[in-house]
Coordinates of C-alpha atoms and ligand atoms in Angstrom, one line a residue:
M391 CA -0.2 0.1 -0.3
L392 CA 2.9 2.6 0.9
T393 CA 5.1 1.3 -2.3
T394 CA 6.7 4.4 -3.7
K395 CA 8.4 4.8 -6.9
F396 CA 11.3 7.2 -7.0
G397 CA 12.8 8.3 -10.0
E398 CA 13.8 4.6 -11.3
F399 CA 13.7 2.9 -8.0
T400 CA 11.1 1.0 -5.7
Y401 CA 11.0 1.5 -2.0
D402 CA 8.6 -0.3 0.4
N403 CA 7.4 2.9 1.7
P404 CA 8.3 6.6 1.6
F405 CA 9.9 7.1 4.8
M406 CA 13.7 7.5 6.1
N407 CA 15.8 9.8 8.1
A408 CA 16.8 13.5 7.5
S409 CA 20.5 13.7 7.1
G410 CA 22.1 14.8 10.4
V411 CA 19.8 12.3 12.5
H412 CA 20.9 9.0 13.6
C413 CA 23.1 8.7 10.7
M414 CA 26.8 9.6 11.9
T415 CA 28.4 6.2 12.4
T416 CA 27.8 2.7 10.8
T417 CA 26.1 1.5 13.9
D418 CA 23.2 4.2 13.3
L419 CA 23.4 3.4 9.7
E420 CA 23.0 -0.3 10.2
E421 CA 20.2 0.6 12.6
L422 CA 18.1 2.5 10.3
A423 CA 18.9 -0.3 7.6
A424 CA 17.5 -2.7 10.0
S425 CA 14.4 -0.3 10.8
E426 CA 11.1 -0.1 9.0
A427 CA 12.1 2.9 7.2
G428 CA 12.1 2.6 3.3
S429 CA 15.6 3.9 3.1
F430 CA 18.2 5.8 4.6
V431 CA 20.7 8.9 4.0
T432 CA 24.0 9.2 5.6
K433 CA 25.5 12.0 7.5
S434 CA 26.4 14.8 5.2
A435 CA 30.4 14.6 4.5
T436 CA 33.0 16.7 3.7
L437 CA 36.4 15.5 2.3
A438 CA 38.2 15.4 6.2
P439 CA 36.5 14.4 9.2
R440 CA 35.1 17.0 11.4
E441 CA 34.3 17.8 14.6
G442 CA 31.8 20.3 14.5
N443 CA 30.5 23.2 16.6
P444 CA 31.2 23.0 20.6
E445 CA 28.3 21.8 22.5
P446 CA 25.7 22.2 24.0
R447 CA 24.8 22.0 20.1
Y448 CA 21.2 20.1 19.6
V449 CA 18.3 20.8 22.0
D450 CA 14.8 19.3 22.0
L451 CA 12.2 21.9 22.3
A452 CA 8.3 21.5 23.2
L453 CA 7.5 22.1 19.5
G454 CA 10.6 20.8 17.9
S455 CA 14.5 21.4 18.2
I456 CA 17.2 24.0 17.7
N457 CA 20.3 22.8 16.4
S458 CA 23.8 24.2 15.0
M459 CA 25.7 20.9 14.7
G460 CA 28.2 22.6 12.5
L461 CA 28.4 19.2 10.1
P462 CA 30.6 16.9 12.4
N463 CA 30.9 13.8 10.2
K464 CA 33.4 11.3 9.8
G465 CA 34.9 12.1 6.4
L466 CA 33.8 10.9 3.1
D467 CA 35.8 7.4 2.6
Y468 CA 34.0 6.5 6.1
Y469 CA 30.6 6.6 4.8
L470 CA 31.7 5.5 1.0
N471 CA 33.5 2.5 2.7
F472 CA 30.1 1.8 4.4
A473 CA 27.9 2.3 1.0
L474 CA 30.5 0.3 -1.1
E475 CA 30.5 -2.6 1.6
K476 CA 26.7 -2.6 2.1
Q477 CA 25.1 -1.5 -1.0
E478 CA 25.2 -5.4 -2.4
A479 CA 22.9 -6.2 0.3
I480 CA 20.3 -3.4 0.0
A481 CA 18.0 -4.6 -3.0
P482 CA 19.5 -2.8 -5.9
E483 CA 16.1 -1.3 -6.9
A484 CA 15.9 0.5 -3.8
P485 CA 19.3 1.9 -3.0
F486 CA 20.2 4.3 -0.2
F487 CA 21.3 7.7 0.2
F488 CA 24.5 9.4 0.1
S489 CA 24.7 13.4 1.6
V490 CA 27.9 15.3 0.9
A491 CA 28.3 19.1 2.1
G492 CA 31.5 20.8 0.8
M493 CA 32.7 23.9 2.4
S494 CA 33.3 25.5 -0.9
V495 CA 32.4 25.1 -4.3
E496 CA 36.1 23.3 -5.0
E497 CA 35.1 20.7 -2.1
N498 CA 31.7 19.9 -3.4
I499 CA 32.9 19.2 -6.8
E500 CA 36.0 17.2 -5.6
L501 CA 33.5 15.2 -3.3
L502 CA 31.1 14.4 -6.2
R503 CA 34.2 13.4 -8.4
K504 CA 35.0 10.6 -5.7
I505 CA 31.6 9.6 -5.8
E506 CA 31.3 9.4 -9.4
A507 CA 34.3 7.2 -9.7
S508 CA 33.6 4.9 -7.2
N509 CA 31.3 1.9 -7.6
F510 CA 28.4 3.6 -5.6
R511 CA 25.4 2.9 -7.2
G512 CA 22.8 4.6 -4.8
I513 CA 21.6 8.4 -5.0
T514 CA 23.8 11.1 -4.0
E515 CA 22.7 14.4 -2.0
L516 CA 24.0 17.5 -2.7
N517 CA 23.6 19.7 0.6
L518 CA 23.6 23.2 -0.4
S519 CA 22.2 24.5 2.8
C520 CA 23.6 23.9 5.9
P521 CA 22.9 27.2 8.1
N522 CA 25.3 26.3 10.8
V523 CA 28.8 26.9 9.8
P524 CA 30.3 30.1 11.0
G525 CA 31.3 32.4 7.9
K526 CA 29.4 30.0 5.7
P527 CA 26.3 31.5 4.2
Q528 CA 23.5 28.6 2.9
V529 CA 24.8 28.3 -0.7
A530 CA 21.2 27.9 -2.2
Y531 CA 20.3 31.5 -0.9
D532 CA 22.8 32.6 -3.7
F533 CA 21.1 31.8 -6.8
P534 CA 23.9 32.5 -9.4
L535 CA 26.2 30.4 -7.3
T536 CA 23.8 27.8 -7.0
E537 CA 23.6 27.5 -11.1
Q538 CA 27.1 27.4 -11.1
I539 CA 27.8 24.6 -9.1
L540 CA 25.1 22.8 -10.7
E541 CA 26.5 23.4 -14.1
Q542 CA 30.2 22.3 -12.8
V543 CA 28.5 19.2 -11.4
F544 CA 26.5 18.2 -14.3
S545 CA 29.6 18.4 -16.6
F546 CA 31.0 15.1 -15.1
F547 CA 28.0 13.6 -12.8
T548 CA 26.4 10.8 -14.4
K549 CA 24.8 9.4 -11.4
P550 CA 21.4 10.0 -9.7
L551 CA 21.7 13.4 -7.9
G552 CA 19.5 15.3 -5.6
V553 CA 19.9 18.9 -3.8
K554 CA 19.0 19.5 -0.3
L555 CA 17.4 22.9 -0.2
P556 CA 17.0 25.6 2.7
P557 CA 13.0 27.0 3.0
Y558 CA 12.4 29.9 0.9
F559 CA 9.8 32.4 1.8
D560 CA 8.7 34.4 -0.9
L561 CA 7.1 33.4 -4.0
A562 CA 9.5 35.0 -6.6
H563 CA 12.3 33.1 -5.2
F564 CA 10.2 29.9 -5.6
D565 CA 10.1 31.0 -9.0
Q566 CA 13.7 31.9 -9.7
M567 CA 15.0 29.0 -8.0
A568 CA 12.6 26.6 -9.7
E569 CA 13.6 28.1 -13.0
I570 CA 17.5 27.4 -12.3
L571 CA 16.7 23.6 -10.9
N572 CA 14.5 23.2 -14.2
K573 CA 17.5 23.4 -16.5
F574 CA 19.5 20.3 -14.4
S575 CA 18.7 16.6 -14.8
L576 CA 18.3 16.1 -10.9
T577 CA 16.4 13.2 -9.7
Y578 CA 14.9 15.4 -6.8
I579 CA 15.2 18.5 -4.5
N580 CA 14.7 17.8 -0.5
S581 CA 12.6 20.7 1.1
I582 CA 13.6 21.8 3.7
N583 CA 16.5 22.1 5.6
S584 CA 16.0 23.5 9.3
I585 CA 14.8 27.2 9.3
G586 CA 18.3 28.6 9.2
N587 CA 19.3 31.0 12.2
G588 CA 16.3 31.1 14.7
L589 CA 16.9 32.3 18.3
Y590 CA 15.6 30.2 21.4
I591 CA 15.8 31.2 25.0
D592 CA 15.4 29.8 28.2
P593 CA 13.4 32.4 30.5
E594 CA 14.7 30.9 33.9
T595 CA 18.4 31.2 32.9
E596 CA 17.3 34.2 30.8
A597 CA 20.5 32.6 28.1
V598 CA 20.5 30.9 24.6
V599 CA 20.0 27.3 25.0
I600 CA 22.8 26.3 22.1
K601 CA 26.8 27.5 22.7
P602 CA 27.6 27.9 18.9
K603 CA 27.0 31.5 17.0
E604 CA 25.4 33.2 20.1
G605 CA 22.6 30.4 20.2
F606 CA 21.7 31.2 16.7
G607 CA 20.4 27.5 15.1
G608 CA 18.4 25.8 12.6
I609 CA 15.1 25.0 13.9
G610 CA 13.1 22.0 12.8
G611 CA 9.9 20.0 14.2
E612 CA 6.4 21.3 14.7
Y613 CA 7.4 24.8 14.5
V614 CA 8.5 24.3 10.6
K615 CA 5.6 22.0 9.3
P616 CA 3.6 25.2 7.2
T617 CA 7.1 26.2 5.9
A618 CA 8.0 23.1 4.6
L619 CA 4.5 22.3 3.3
A620 CA 4.5 25.7 1.2
N621 CA 8.0 24.6 -0.2
V622 CA 7.3 21.0 -1.2
R623 CA 4.0 22.5 -2.7
A624 CA 5.8 25.6 -4.4
F625 CA 8.5 23.4 -6.0
A626 CA 6.1 20.3 -6.9
T627 CA 3.9 22.9 -9.0
R628 CA 6.9 24.7 -10.6
L629 CA 9.6 21.6 -11.4
K630 CA 9.6 19.6 -14.3
P631 CA 7.8 16.0 -13.6
E632 CA 11.2 14.3 -13.7
I633 CA 12.6 16.1 -10.7
N634 CA 10.9 14.2 -7.7
V635 CA 10.6 16.1 -4.1
I636 CA 11.4 14.8 -1.2
G637 CA 9.4 16.6 1.9
T638 CA 11.3 17.2 5.0
G639 CA 9.9 19.1 7.9
G640 CA 7.5 18.6 11.1
I641 CA 6.4 15.3 10.3
R642 CA 5.5 13.7 13.5
S643 CA 2.6 11.5 12.7
G644 CA 0.8 9.8 9.7
Q645 CA -1.2 12.8 9.3
D646 CA 2.0 15.0 8.8
A647 CA 3.2 12.3 6.2
F648 CA -0.5 12.5 4.5
E649 CA -0.1 16.3 4.4
H650 CA 3.4 16.2 3.0
L651 CA 2.2 13.7 0.2
L652 CA -1.0 15.8 -0.9
C653 CA 1.5 18.5 -1.6
G654 CA 3.5 16.4 -3.9
A655 CA 6.3 14.7 -1.9
T656 CA 7.5 11.4 -3.0
M657 CA 9.7 10.5 0.0
L658 CA 9.4 11.7 3.6
Q659 CA 12.3 12.6 5.7
I660 CA 12.1 12.5 9.7
G661 CA 14.4 14.6 11.5
T662 CA 13.7 15.8 15.0
E663 CA 11.1 13.2 15.8
L664 CA 13.4 10.7 15.0
Q665 CA 15.9 12.3 17.0
K666 CA 13.2 12.4 19.8
E667 CA 11.9 8.8 19.3
G668 CA 14.5 6.8 17.5
P669 CA 13.9 4.0 14.5
A670 CA 11.1 2.8 16.1
I671 CA 9.0 5.9 14.9
F672 CA 9.0 4.2 11.4
A673 CA 6.3 1.5 12.1
R674 CA 4.6 3.8 14.1
L675 CA 4.1 6.4 10.8
K676 CA 3.6 3.5 8.7
K677 CA 1.0 1.9 10.8
E678 CA -0.8 6.0 11.1
L679 CA -0.4 6.5 7.2
T680 CA -1.9 3.2 6.5
E681 CA -4.8 3.7 8.9
I682 CA -5.6 7.2 7.4
M683 CA -5.7 6.2 3.7
T684 CA -7.8 3.0 4.6
A685 CA -10.2 5.6 6.0
K686 CA -10.2 7.3 3.2
G687 CA -10.2 4.5 0.6
Y688 CA -7.1 5.1 -0.7
T689 CA -5.2 1.9 -1.9
S690 CA -2.1 3.7 -3.2
I691 CA -0.1 6.7 -2.2
D692 CA -0.4 7.7 -6.3
E693 CA -3.9 8.1 -5.9
F694 CA -3.7 11.4 -3.9
R695 CA -0.4 12.3 -4.1
G696 CA 0.2 16.0 -5.4
K697 CA -3.4 16.6 -5.4
L698 CA -4.0 19.2 -2.7
R699 CA -6.9 21.1 -3.4
S700 CA -7.5 24.5 -3.8
L701 CA -10.5 26.8 -2.9
Ligands
SIN254 C1 24.9 20.5 10.9 O1 25.2 19.6 10.9 O2 25.0 21.7 11.3 C2 23.5 20.4 10.1 C3 23.5 20.2 9.0 C4 22.5 20.9 7.9 O3 21.5 21.5 8.6 O4 22.6 20.7 6.6

């Protein structure tokens, strides 16, 4: 009932982790592979391992989370070795996702050249939206730079590729970004990364709650669902049909998943709520989404995906 076709691939269900959550180590990744998630994605890798920002750098909040992790990761080779070792064990028709996030255009190109040259047969996600590295603005808020990077990437990269985008807040920006994305053979876009540079304050201590960047950090969870739905909808209605949309942001229940699918998402990523509940969340989300579909008389996601009604 939840079978999902994504590009040329078929998954048992649309649920997966959002990069950054439960995917730092091979143990985390093995746990996701063994869970009821339809797929999973690795932590965004840089060429060399990174410690990331000082702690505390992630805090759960009543309505979501704030983080400024700063791309801690074990480096490209660690995740690529895992991917090459494990990809045979995973059905070739349902490969997992590999995320990269270079600190510069040159690093992004080098990361992707290494993946291109390897035997990796999965899907690659280029993260253009990390808000947490001091001194490095989110690439995808710079439209000419985004186009320039994609031009360079598609001059040599031949494997399935998607981009992780930050949220946009203006219809003109949806139009401009969609026009750029439509020029390229992307397999997908992933909307949204956290809402960058929010500020959460503890009124008791009169202090911020995370250490990096004077407390400024990416906001996820329930706070961001309307923004995530708007971005999924805006891109699903503007991008050429070959470009799938992964919906990420504020999915805590089968109802949230249903709404993302109604907006046009194909796969669904879980960040904050996976951090709170652990990989058992995937069985719950599958059950809740199936119950909603059954109650509404739907037998497949394709019967309602993208069919949000206007008034
Ligand atoms: C981080 O490691 O700071 C989070 C990554 C992201 O938001 O892209």
